[in-house]
Every structure is written in structure tokens, then in C-alpha cells.
mmCIF file of C-alpha atoms in Angstrom:
data_model
loop_
_atom_site.group_PDB
_atom_site.id
_atom_site.type_symbol
_atom_site.label_atom_id
_atom_site.label_comp_id
_atom_site.label_asym_id
_atom_site.label_seq_id
_atom_site.Cartn_x
_atom_site.Cartn_y
_atom_site.Cartn_z
ATOM 1 C CA MET A 201 -0.250 -0.001 -0.090
ATOM 2 C CA ALA A 202 1.236 3.475 -1.039
ATOM 3 C CA LYS A 203 2.292 5.659 1.781
ATOM 4 C CA ASP A 204 -0.064 8.874 2.372
ATOM 5 C CA ARG A 205 1.748 11.313 1.239
ATOM 6 C CA PRO A 206 1.969 14.922 3.249
ATOM 7 C CA ALA A 207 -0.536 17.803 1.918
ATOM 8 C CA PRO A 208 1.726 20.569 0.207
ATOM 9 C CA ALA A 209 2.144 23.435 2.568
ATOM 10 C CA PRO A 210 -0.507 26.070 2.110
ATOM 11 C CA ALA A 211 1.231 29.485 -0.278
ATOM 12 C CA PHE A 212 2.490 32.574 1.498
ATOM 13 C CA LYS A 213 0.444 35.119 0.215
ATOM 14 C CA ARG A 214 1.937 38.316 0.071
ATOM 15 C CA LYS A 215 0.533 41.716 -1.194
ATOM 16 C CA ILE A 216 3.370 44.493 -2.409
ATOM 17 C CA PHE A 217 2.505 48.029 -2.791
ATOM 18 C CA TYR A 218 5.638 49.365 -4.460
ATOM 19 C CA LEU A 219 6.277 53.383 -4.153
ATOM 20 C CA PRO A 220 8.955 54.010 -6.789
ATOM 21 C CA GLY A 221 11.276 57.073 -6.598
ATOM 22 C CA TYR A 222 11.689 60.549 -8.500
ATOM 23 C CA ASP A 223 11.581 58.496 -12.276
ATOM 24 C CA PRO A 224 9.602 59.415 -15.223
ATOM 25 C CA ARG A 225 10.346 55.950 -16.667
ATOM 26 C CA GLY A 226 7.241 54.191 -15.216
ATOM 27 C CA SER A 227 6.155 50.482 -14.244
ATOM 28 C CA ARG A 228 7.278 49.436 -17.611
ATOM 29 C CA HIS A 229 11.110 49.966 -16.425
ATOM 30 C CA TYR A 230 10.677 48.456 -12.855
ATOM 31 C CA HIS A 231 8.819 45.267 -14.220
ATOM 32 C CA ALA A 232 11.637 44.816 -16.654
ATOM 33 C CA ILE A 233 13.998 44.896 -13.520
ATOM 34 C CA LEU A 234 12.154 42.140 -11.688
ATOM 35 C CA ALA A 235 11.799 40.361 -14.721
ATOM 36 C CA GLU A 236 15.981 40.007 -15.085
ATOM 37 C CA GLU A 237 16.154 39.239 -11.086
ATOM 38 C CA ALA A 238 13.211 36.288 -11.420
ATOM 39 C CA ALA A 239 15.079 35.042 -14.093
ATOM 40 C CA LYS A 240 18.611 34.825 -12.206
ATOM 41 C CA ASP A 241 17.048 32.598 -9.566
ATOM 42 C CA GLY A 242 15.227 30.416 -11.888
ATOM 43 C CA ALA A 243 12.397 29.440 -9.773
ATOM 44 C CA LEU A 244 10.040 32.361 -10.029
ATOM 45 C CA ASN A 245 7.247 33.295 -13.004
ATOM 46 C CA LEU A 246 6.363 36.652 -13.422
ATOM 47 C CA SER A 247 3.311 37.650 -15.269
ATOM 48 C CA ARG A 248 2.920 40.258 -17.274
ATOM 49 C CA ARG A 249 1.931 43.964 -16.234
ATOM 50 C CA ARG A 250 -1.876 45.066 -16.250
ATOM 51 C CA ARG A 251 -3.834 47.980 -15.423
ATOM 52 C CA ALA A 252 -6.056 47.972 -12.330
ATOM 53 C CA GLY A 253 -7.758 51.213 -11.829
ATOM 54 C CA ALA A 254 -4.816 53.842 -11.709
ATOM 55 C CA ASN A 255 -2.304 51.751 -10.989
ATOM 56 C CA VAL A 256 -0.157 48.710 -12.541
ATOM 57 C CA VAL A 257 -0.244 45.302 -11.144
ATOM 58 C CA TRP A 258 1.681 41.832 -11.578
ATOM 59 C CA THR A 259 2.035 38.599 -9.690
ATOM 60 C CA LEU A 260 5.798 36.895 -9.086
ATOM 61 C CA GLU A 261 5.302 33.290 -8.059
ATOM 62 C CA ARG A 262 7.306 30.350 -6.721
ATOM 63 C CA GLY A 263 6.973 27.370 -9.203
ATOM 64 C CA ASP A 264 6.555 25.116 -6.471
ATOM 65 C CA GLY A 265 3.926 26.837 -4.908
ATOM 66 C CA ALA A 266 5.104 27.924 -1.636
ATOM 67 C CA ALA A 267 4.986 31.718 -2.209
ATOM 68 C CA SER A 268 2.850 34.109 -4.564
ATOM 69 C CA GLY A 269 3.243 37.993 -4.182
ATOM 70 C CA ALA A 270 0.382 40.399 -5.888
ATOM 71 C CA HIS A 271 2.500 43.320 -6.902
ATOM 72 C CA GLU A 272 0.663 47.060 -7.341
ATOM 73 C CA PHE A 273 2.865 49.525 -8.580
ATOM 74 C CA LEU A 274 1.984 53.024 -7.239
ATOM 75 C CA VAL A 275 1.854 55.099 -10.454
ATOM 76 C CA TRP A 276 2.821 58.595 -9.715
ATOM 77 C CA ASP A 277 5.165 58.954 -12.612
ATOM 78 C CA ASP A 278 3.079 61.497 -14.440
ATOM 79 C CA ILE A 279 3.290 63.867 -11.733
ATOM 80 C CA VAL A 280 7.199 63.203 -11.994
ATOM 81 C CA ARG A 281 6.884 64.375 -15.913
ATOM 82 C CA ALA A 282 4.807 67.261 -14.813
ATOM 83 C CA THR A 283 7.611 68.924 -12.482
ATOM 84 C CA TRP A 284 10.376 67.367 -14.732
ATOM 85 C CA ALA A 285 12.574 70.274 -16.446
ATOM 86 C CA LYS A 286 13.501 69.251 -19.559
ATOM 87 C CA HIS A 287 15.621 72.091 -21.221
ATOM 88 C CA PRO A 288 19.197 72.983 -20.044
ATOM 89 C CA PRO A 289 17.646 76.996 -19.184
ATOM 90 C CA ALA A 290 14.770 75.723 -17.100
ATOM 91 C CA LEU A 291 16.954 73.000 -15.435
ATOM 92 C CA LEU A 292 19.163 76.124 -14.378
ATOM 93 C CA ARG A 293 16.243 78.539 -13.626
ATOM 94 C CA GLN A 294 14.905 75.623 -11.150
ATOM 95 C CA GLY A 295 18.109 75.261 -9.868
ATOM 96 C CA ILE A 296 19.130 78.284 -8.603
ATOM 97 C CA ARG A 297 15.811 78.985 -7.009
ATOM 98 C CA THR A 298 15.986 75.136 -5.623
ATOM 99 C CA TYR A 299 19.535 75.943 -3.570
ATOM 100 C CA TRP A 300 18.087 79.691 -2.705
ATOM 101 C CA HIS A 301 15.363 78.498 -0.596
ATOM 102 C CA LEU A 302 17.813 75.532 0.705
ATOM 103 C CA CYS A 303 20.069 77.865 2.152
ATOM 104 C CA ARG A 304 17.603 79.902 3.774
ATOM 105 C CA HIS A 305 15.429 77.205 4.872
ATOM 106 C CA LEU A 306 17.925 74.105 5.833
ATOM 107 C CA ASP A 307 18.314 73.394 9.638
ATOM 108 C CA TRP A 308 21.824 73.372 9.627
ATOM 109 C CA ARG A 309 22.385 71.850 12.939
ATOM 110 C CA LEU A 310 20.391 69.165 12.161
ATOM 111 C CA ALA A 311 22.068 68.244 8.540
ATOM 112 C CA ARG A 312 25.404 68.210 10.288
ATOM 113 C CA ARG A 313 24.333 64.449 11.758
ATOM 114 C CA TRP A 314 24.083 63.542 7.978
ATOM 115 C CA PRO A 315 26.732 61.271 6.896
ATOM 116 C CA ARG A 316 28.990 62.874 4.081
ATOM 117 C CA ALA A 317 26.960 61.170 1.512
ATOM 118 C CA GLY A 318 23.863 63.406 2.374
ATOM 119 C CA TRP A 319 25.949 66.490 1.720
ATOM 120 C CA VAL A 320 26.756 65.059 -1.714
ATOM 121 C CA THR A 321 23.317 64.177 -2.234
ATOM 122 C CA LEU A 322 22.256 67.503 -1.693
ATOM 123 C CA PHE A 323 25.138 70.064 -2.493
ATOM 124 C CA ALA A 324 27.198 68.594 -5.647
ATOM 125 C CA PRO A 325 24.156 68.812 -8.139
ATOM 126 C CA GLY A 326 24.251 72.200 -7.656
ATOM 127 C CA VAL A 327 28.250 72.670 -8.029
ATOM 128 C CA LEU A 328 28.391 70.644 -10.661
ATOM 129 C CA PHE A 329 25.416 71.854 -12.856
ATOM 130 C CA ILE A 330 26.188 75.704 -11.663
ATOM 131 C CA ALA A 331 30.188 76.014 -11.158
ATOM 132 C CA LEU A 332 31.376 73.749 -13.422
ATOM 133 C CA PRO A 333 30.167 75.167 -16.788
ATOM 134 C CA MET A 334 31.661 78.461 -16.022
ATOM 135 C CA LEU A 335 35.041 76.745 -14.945
ATOM 136 C CA PHE A 336 35.710 74.901 -18.384
ATOM 137 C CA SER A 337 34.434 78.299 -19.643
ATOM 138 C CA LEU A 338 37.126 80.083 -18.218
ATOM 139 C CA GLY A 339 39.704 77.469 -18.678
ATOM 140 C CA LEU A 340 39.072 77.227 -22.317
ATOM 141 C CA TRP A 341 39.187 80.851 -22.601
ATOM 142 C CA GLY A 342 42.302 81.375 -20.716
ATOM 143 C CA LEU A 343 43.714 78.907 -23.294
ATOM 144 C CA ALA A 344 42.667 80.530 -26.103
ATOM 145 C CA GLY A 345 44.120 83.676 -25.248
ATOM 146 C CA ARG A 346 41.376 85.351 -23.237
ATOM 147 C CA GLY A 347 40.199 87.506 -26.355
ATOM 148 C CA TRP A 348 36.618 88.949 -26.395
ATOM 149 C CA LEU A 349 35.926 87.213 -29.813
ATOM 150 C CA ALA A 350 36.809 84.011 -28.070
ATOM 151 C CA PHE A 351 34.853 84.224 -24.692
ATOM 152 C CA PRO A 352 31.590 82.981 -26.441
ATOM 153 C CA VAL A 353 32.775 80.189 -28.237
ATOM 154 C CA ALA A 354 34.617 79.225 -25.180
ATOM 155 C CA LEU A 355 31.572 79.564 -22.895
ATOM 156 C CA GLY A 356 29.498 77.361 -25.372
ATOM 157 C CA LEU A 357 32.070 74.610 -25.423
ATOM 158 C CA GLY A 358 32.205 74.674 -21.899
ATOM 159 C CA TRP A 359 28.729 74.293 -21.176
ATOM 160 C CA VAL A 360 28.596 71.392 -23.541
ATOM 161 C CA LEU A 361 31.635 69.811 -22.038
ATOM 162 C CA ALA A 362 30.251 70.242 -18.340
ATOM 163 C CA MET A 363 27.034 68.642 -19.562
ATOM 164 C CA GLU A 364 28.456 65.924 -21.310
ATOM 165 C CA LEU A 365 29.958 64.945 -17.500
ATOM 166 C CA GLN A 366 27.109 65.612 -16.162
ATOM 167 C CA LYS A 367 25.258 62.902 -18.049
ATOM 168 C CA ARG A 368 28.164 60.548 -17.574
ATOM 169 C CA LEU A 369 27.828 61.014 -13.619
ATOM 170 C CA HIS A 370 24.038 61.144 -13.539
ATOM 171 C CA SER A 371 24.236 64.461 -11.608
ATOM 172 C CA LEU A 372 21.241 65.871 -13.571
ATOM 173 C CA TRP A 373 18.821 63.194 -12.404
ATOM 174 C CA LEU A 374 20.225 63.775 -8.989
ATOM 175 C CA LEU A 375 19.771 68.021 -9.755
ATOM 176 C CA ARG A 376 16.187 67.069 -10.692
ATOM 177 C CA PHE A 377 15.615 64.825 -7.258
ATOM 178 C CA VAL A 378 16.827 68.068 -5.287
ATOM 179 C CA ILE A 379 14.769 70.181 -7.625
ATOM 180 C CA PHE A 380 11.921 68.474 -6.544
ATOM 181 C CA SER A 381 12.583 67.866 -2.657
ATOM 182 C CA THR A 382 12.006 71.803 -2.779
ATOM 183 C CA ILE A 383 8.774 71.192 -4.882
ATOM 184 C CA VAL A 384 7.325 68.735 -2.185
ATOM 185 C CA SER A 385 8.729 71.008 0.967
ATOM 186 C CA ARG A 386 6.541 73.823 -0.520
ATOM 187 C CA GLN A 387 3.876 71.612 -1.732
ATOM 188 C CA GLU A 388 3.702 72.480 -5.127
ATOM 189 C CA ALA A 389 3.791 69.296 -6.917
ATOM 190 C CA PRO A 390 0.369 69.434 -8.912
ATOM 191 C CA GLY A 391 -1.987 66.382 -7.784
ATOM 192 C CA LEU A 392 0.164 64.607 -5.467
ATOM 193 C CA GLU A 393 -2.125 65.233 -2.396
ATOM 194 C CA ASP A 394 -5.356 63.481 -4.017
ATOM 195 C CA ARG A 395 -2.416 60.674 -5.379
ATOM 196 C CA LEU A 396 -1.378 59.966 -1.756
ATOM 197 C CA ASP A 397 -4.931 59.680 -0.480
ATOM 198 C CA ARG A 398 -5.890 57.367 -3.291
ATOM 199 C CA PHE A 399 -3.022 55.401 -2.520
ATOM 200 C CA ALA A 400 -3.590 55.324 1.637
ATOM 201 C CA GLU A 401 -6.942 54.251 0.574
ATOM 202 C CA ARG A 402 -5.756 50.865 -1.814
ATOM 203 C CA ILE A 403 -3.450 50.130 0.957
ATOM 204 C CA VAL A 404 -6.530 50.076 3.468
ATOM 205 C CA ALA A 405 -8.509 48.005 1.436
ATOM 206 C CA ALA A 406 -5.552 45.332 1.103
ATOM 207 C CA LEU A 407 -5.282 45.150 4.928
ATOM 208 C CA ASP A 408 -8.677 43.532 5.186
ATOM 209 C CA GLU A 409 -8.369 40.695 2.207
ATOM 210 C CA ASP A 410 -6.832 37.899 2.903
ATOM 211 C CA TRP A 411 -3.222 38.227 2.649
ATOM 212 C CA ASP A 412 -0.279 36.748 4.861
ATOM 213 C CA GLU A 413 1.631 39.985 4.450
ATOM 214 C CA VAL A 414 1.303 43.299 3.267
ATOM 215 C CA LEU A 415 4.132 45.375 2.428
ATOM 216 C CA LEU A 416 4.698 48.882 1.398
ATOM 217 C CA ILE A 417 8.024 49.352 -0.329
ATOM 218 C CA ALA A 418 9.121 52.803 -1.198
ATOM 219 C CA HIS A 419 12.615 53.387 -2.594
ATOM 220 C CA SER A 420 14.926 56.927 -3.286
ATOM 221 C CA ALA A 421 12.262 59.536 -3.557
ATOM 222 C CA GLY A 422 9.452 57.181 -3.074
ATOM 223 C CA THR A 423 10.612 57.132 1.025
ATOM 224 C CA ILE A 424 9.604 60.659 1.547
ATOM 225 C CA LEU A 425 5.755 60.057 -0.032
ATOM 226 C CA SER A 426 5.752 56.717 2.257
ATOM 227 C CA MET A 427 5.922 59.261 5.301
ATOM 228 C CA MET A 428 2.864 61.045 3.613
ATOM 229 C CA VAL A 429 1.433 57.670 3.173
ATOM 230 C CA MET A 430 2.072 56.312 6.653
ATOM 231 C CA ALA A 431 0.889 59.569 8.073
ATOM 232 C CA ARG A 432 -2.541 59.022 6.491
ATOM 233 C CA LEU A 433 -2.531 54.973 7.111
ATOM 234 C CA LEU A 434 -1.940 55.697 10.780
ATOM 235 C CA ALA A 435 -4.569 58.273 10.974
ATOM 236 C CA ARG A 436 -7.398 56.108 9.708
ATOM 237 C CA ARG A 437 -6.270 52.796 11.515
ATOM 238 C CA GLY A 438 -5.875 54.711 15.253
ATOM 239 C CA GLY A 439 -1.944 55.058 14.876
ATOM 240 C CA ALA A 440 -1.356 51.322 14.511
ATOM 241 C CA MET A 441 -1.173 48.803 11.853
ATOM 242 C CA PRO A 442 -1.776 45.336 11.952
ATOM 243 C CA ASP A 443 0.775 42.911 12.625
ATOM 244 C CA HIS A 444 1.051 41.633 8.851
ATOM 245 C CA PHE A 445 2.068 45.167 7.689
ATOM 246 C CA ALA A 446 5.230 46.203 7.295
ATOM 247 C CA VAL A 447 6.900 49.319 5.514
ATOM 248 C CA VAL A 448 10.627 48.854 3.717
ATOM 249 C CA THR A 449 12.519 52.194 2.347
ATOM 250 C CA LEU A 450 15.197 51.426 0.393
ATOM 251 C CA GLY A 451 17.831 54.217 0.303
ATOM 252 C CA SER A 452 16.165 56.501 1.919
ATOM 253 C CA VAL A 453 16.205 60.269 1.687
ATOM 254 C CA VAL A 454 13.407 61.464 3.944
ATOM 255 C CA GLN A 455 16.061 63.110 6.327
ATOM 256 C CA LEU A 456 16.682 65.388 3.518
ATOM 257 C CA ILE A 457 13.067 66.758 4.015
ATOM 258 C CA ALA A 458 13.272 66.325 7.993
ATOM 259 C CA CYS A 459 15.617 69.009 8.098
ATOM 260 C CA ARG A 460 14.051 71.668 5.962
ATOM 261 C CA GLY A 461 12.384 74.593 7.821
ATOM 262 C CA ASP A 462 9.720 75.193 4.944
ATOM 263 C CA ALA A 463 8.402 71.805 5.320
ATOM 264 C CA ALA A 464 6.790 71.938 9.085
ATOM 265 C CA TRP A 465 3.524 70.469 7.268
ATOM 266 C CA PHE A 466 6.156 67.248 6.785
ATOM 267 C CA GLY A 467 7.545 67.478 10.110
ATOM 268 C CA ALA A 468 3.809 66.950 11.506
ATOM 269 C CA ASP A 469 3.812 63.848 9.108
ATOM 270 C CA LEU A 470 6.746 62.544 10.837
ATOM 271 C CA ASP A 471 5.323 63.351 14.406
ATOM 272 C CA ALA A 472 2.556 60.868 13.219
ATOM 273 C CA VAL A 473 4.851 58.219 12.052
ATOM 274 C CA ALA A 474 7.377 58.079 15.035
ATOM 275 C CA ALA A 475 4.197 57.663 17.598
ATOM 276 C CA GLY A 476 3.162 54.751 15.303
ATOM 277 C CA ASP A 477 2.982 51.306 16.343
ATOM 278 C CA PHE A 478 4.053 49.191 12.794
ATOM 279 C CA ARG A 479 6.946 47.404 11.767
ATOM 280 C CA TRP A 480 9.500 49.122 9.838
ATOM 281 C CA LEU A 481 12.741 47.950 7.855
ATOM 282 C CA ASP A 482 14.995 50.367 6.713
ATOM 283 C CA ILE A 483 18.017 49.515 4.429
ATOM 284 C CA ALA A 484 20.546 52.167 3.297
ATOM 285 C CA SER A 485 24.028 51.419 2.306
ATOM 286 C CA VAL A 486 27.026 53.969 3.518
ATOM 287 C CA THR A 487 28.409 53.284 -0.335
ATOM 288 C CA ASP A 488 25.453 54.963 -2.025
ATOM 289 C CA GLY A 489 25.656 58.482 -2.561
ATOM 290 C CA ALA A 490 22.025 59.387 -2.918
ATOM 291 C CA CYS A 491 20.658 58.567 0.289
ATOM 292 C CA VAL A 492 21.025 59.082 4.124
ATOM 293 C CA PRO A 493 21.923 55.777 5.790
ATOM 294 C CA LEU A 494 21.334 54.838 9.384
ATOM 295 C CA VAL A 495 20.221 58.491 10.636
ATOM 296 C CA ALA A 496 17.151 58.536 12.377
ATOM 297 C CA PRO A 497 14.229 59.226 9.993
ATOM 298 C CA CYS A 498 12.106 61.450 11.895
ATOM 299 C CA LEU A 499 15.530 63.433 12.612
ATOM 300 C CA GLY A 500 14.828 66.336 14.974
ATOM 301 C CA ARG A 501 11.468 65.512 16.060
ATOM 302 C CA ALA A 502 10.475 65.122 19.695
ATOM 303 C CA LYS A 503 10.786 61.564 18.940
ATOM 304 C CA GLU A 504 12.856 60.695 16.276
ATOM 305 C CA ALA A 505 11.805 56.993 15.110
ATOM 306 C CA PRO A 506 9.131 54.431 15.819
ATOM 307 C CA GLU A 507 9.625 51.788 18.286
ATOM 308 C CA ARG A 508 9.583 48.888 15.514
ATOM 309 C CA LEU A 509 12.253 50.515 13.227
ATOM 310 C CA VAL A 510 15.075 48.090 12.212
ATOM 311 C CA GLN A 511 17.952 50.109 10.670
ATOM 312 C CA ILE A 512 20.508 48.007 8.718
ATOM 313 C CA THR A 513 22.645 48.297 5.948
ATOM 314 C CA PRO A 514 22.420 45.839 2.507
ATOM 315 C CA ARG A 515 26.090 44.533 3.306
ATOM 316 C CA TRP A 516 26.316 43.951 -0.971
ATOM 317 C CA PHE A 517 30.213 43.194 -0.322
ATOM 318 C CA ALA A 518 29.091 39.886 1.397
ATOM 319 C CA TYR A 519 26.853 38.791 -1.174
ATOM 320 C CA CYS A 520 28.813 40.107 -4.175
ATOM 321 C CA ASP A 521 32.371 38.696 -5.064
ATOM 322 C CA PRO A 522 34.944 40.908 -4.777
ATOM 323 C CA ALA A 523 36.080 42.123 -8.133
ATOM 324 C CA HIS A 524 32.479 42.504 -8.731
ATOM 325 C CA TYR A 525 31.762 44.719 -5.696
ATOM 326 C CA ALA A 526 34.464 46.845 -6.721
ATOM 327 C CA ARG A 527 33.215 47.590 -10.381
ATOM 328 C CA ARG A 528 29.480 48.065 -8.864
ATOM 329 C CA ARG A 529 31.173 50.745 -6.381
ATOM 330 C CA ARG A 530 32.491 52.985 -8.766
ATOM 331 C CA ASP A 531 28.963 53.521 -10.852
ATOM 332 C CA LYS A 532 26.950 55.305 -8.125
ATOM 333 C CA TYR A 533 23.927 55.326 -10.197
ATOM 334 C CA GLN A 534 23.571 51.813 -10.668
ATOM 335 C CA THR A 535 24.437 51.631 -6.794
ATOM 336 C CA HIS A 536 21.381 53.445 -6.222
ATOM 337 C CA PHE A 537 19.128 50.669 -7.762
ATOM 338 C CA ASP A 538 21.059 48.133 -6.179
ATOM 339 C CA TYR A 539 18.106 47.317 -3.727
ATOM 340 C CA LEU A 540 15.839 46.152 -6.555
ATOM 341 C CA ARG A 541 18.473 43.395 -7.414
ATOM 342 C CA ARG A 542 19.982 40.082 -6.444
ATOM 343 C CA LEU A 543 24.239 40.432 -6.615
ATOM 344 C CA ASP A 544 26.054 37.206 -7.046
ATOM 345 C CA ARG A 545 24.680 35.396 -3.534
ATOM 346 C CA ALA A 546 20.876 35.769 -2.382
ATOM 347 C CA SER A 547 20.587 37.685 0.709
ATOM 348 C CA PRO A 548 17.349 37.186 2.910
ATOM 349 C CA VAL A 549 16.530 41.300 2.654
ATOM 350 C CA ASP A 550 17.552 41.523 -1.062
ATOM 351 C CA TYR A 551 14.463 42.669 -3.575
ATOM 352 C CA LEU A 552 13.351 39.229 -4.033
ATOM 353 C CA GLY A 553 14.323 37.802 -0.525
ATOM 354 C CA LEU A 554 11.582 40.339 0.579
ATOM 355 C CA VAL A 555 8.996 39.978 -1.753
ATOM 356 C CA ALA A 556 9.355 36.151 -2.980
ATOM 357 C CA SER A 557 10.204 33.931 -0.325
ATOM 358 C CA ALA A 558 7.840 31.910 1.807
ATOM 359 C CA ARG A 559 9.009 33.536 5.014
ATOM 360 C CA PRO A 560 7.513 36.847 6.909
ATOM 361 C CA ILE A 561 9.596 40.092 7.094
ATOM 362 C CA ALA A 562 10.642 39.163 10.407
ATOM 363 C CA GLN A 563 12.236 35.769 9.729
ATOM 364 C CA SER A 564 14.102 37.499 6.561
ATOM 365 C CA ILE A 565 15.240 40.260 9.191
ATOM 366 C CA ALA A 566 16.315 37.355 11.907
ATOM 367 C CA ALA A 567 18.260 35.271 8.706
ATOM 368 C CA PHE A 568 20.179 38.292 8.069
ATOM 369 C CA GLU A 569 21.018 38.785 11.319
ATOM 370 C CA ALA A 570 22.236 35.392 11.940
ATOM 371 C CA GLN A 571 24.169 35.651 8.554
ATOM 372 C CA ARG A 572 25.736 38.963 10.005
ATOM 373 C CA HIS A 573 26.846 37.165 12.860
ATOM 374 C CA ALA A 574 28.176 33.725 11.770
#
């Protein structure tokens, strides 16, 4: 007589709300990244994208049925494109206005608590875009003998050279993010408040559905918006989120807004977040020059972090071959997107480890800590 086979374990069902950064490329780009990462795993099946109301959805399932994830990409790239300066004169005008407001309203005392990467994130784009073309132009003018007829030629060539260098360094993208941080601080982003209300409504609805885990995952500038969404969620849920809910912030830049005196309304949101009862995993690397790693997110508030916040670095060096890791570190733009990738070896808290495993996030954190201390 054949022995009875044990019944297969039920699939771990996860709902993921993904909140991207300040990026005009939209869901197609991020679905393509996930497709590349799923192919590396070899045991994951990724569906096609499809519209679901205002957002975009897809599923990611393990081939053995152990886990399934329903992803919902929270769309705001149309707002990004509406605030994205496309032409150099507009970018220059917005950049000067941004740094004027920043220097007037930044709390310099709090900003001293940032690591060097935070200062690079905020000020290097302005230096490169505003000062570098002039330095190149003056250098070329000097080489040409400082003739008055040579000055406009040197100015044009200096601008072209500076723009090409900035494209290679991706500093124009970083400058646009800094500009957007001022737009957010001054509450000038068209339609953003209504969009965040709808994001919160979608997450609230999912909390009452049949999911083993609900994650809000935010990357880069999306981490700023995630604080605004969390303030809305906590207001709706009486200050506490259910145990199967968690926030994950990747490459956070929340502190860049927390230190601005012209964003008092954001401080109120941070107060609500700091007082909230919910699980929060904050992952930021000290090698990522476009984030503020391991600094209290609610910087400068009476309470600077909620009780259940866990802040870690991804320790990419431990999951990547040394030569490969050295190459990746040199590309700072790609480094900022490595939170979404699996490197040479799987980490319990890489993107696939968080969204495609059959373990809840608390177990993923515990597995990561166990590996760190092994």
C-alpha cells in the first residue's frame, strides 16, 4: 500500500505596494528589472503587467507554489514628468531657485548629523551644474588667449563639456531630485496630495483582504512620499497597523526633508509616524551616495523614530564577489538601484528575499542578522 503523502504547505500570500522614486520611466522599467532578477533565481514566474484602476499590477510566484506575491505599482510618474525640467535653461532657473530656498530654510544644525553621502546628494548636483560650466568656460577662454571674441565660443564649449560630464555622472537626475525636494517642501507638486490619498485607500483596503503579509516598499524619493502615506494610514487606523503589515524603505532620503524649515507640515507627518505602532525595515548603504544611511528618519522631532524601526545596511560586499563588488561601487547611479537587485549570492533582505520568499519579513530580518554574526 502506498504511503500517504503529506499535504503541500499552503502558499504564503503577499501583497506588495511598490512606491518608486523620482523617475519618469514608470512601471515598464521596474517590471523589466524584476524580470531580470526573477530569471536569475530560476524558480520564479513573473506575469505580464496590466492596469488595475490608476495603478499597474503583476504577480510573482514560486514555481513550487510555496509563495505568491501580488505586486501593485503605485503610479505617480505622470506627476514626475509634470515637474521634470526638460531643457537646460529651465533646469538652471529651477536649480538656482532651489538652492536659494535650500540655503535659507535648511536646519544646518540637524544637517550636520548626516553622513558625508547626504551632503553629496544635496549639494554636489548644484556645484556641478552651476559652477562646472563656468569653470570649464574660463579654462578654455584662458587657453584661447582671453580674447573677447573667444569668450562666447569658450562659454559654449564649456557648457557642452560640462553637460556631457554630468550625463555620465547622472548628476542631472540627482539635481532634478533636489529640485523636487523643494517642490514637495513647498507643497507645489500638482495633484500629489490626491494621489497619496488614493494610495492610502488602496493599502487600507488590502489590510482587510486575505493576505499573509502586506508590504509598502518605497525606494529613493518614494521614501519621502511613504511617510506622507503612513501618516494617512495611521490616522485611519488609530495610530497602529496590523501585525501582518510592514514598511520597507530602500535608499531613504526622508532626512533631507526632515531638516527643512519650510516643510513644517512634513514634520507633523513625521511626528505621527514616530508615534505609530508598525514594523519598519529601513535599508540604506553607506556606499550609496544618493541616500542618508543609518540616520534617524524623523530627524529633529521630539521622537525621532518609531519603536519597531530596524535600520540596516544591505552588506552588499558579503553577497558579491570582490572584483564584481569593486566594479559596482564605481557606478554610483547603479548602486542606488542595487536595492532592487540580487547580486552574486542571495540575501534574506534583497528585493527577491523580501517579496518572493515564503517567510514573513521578521524572519527575513532574523536570517540576515544570523548570517551577519555567523
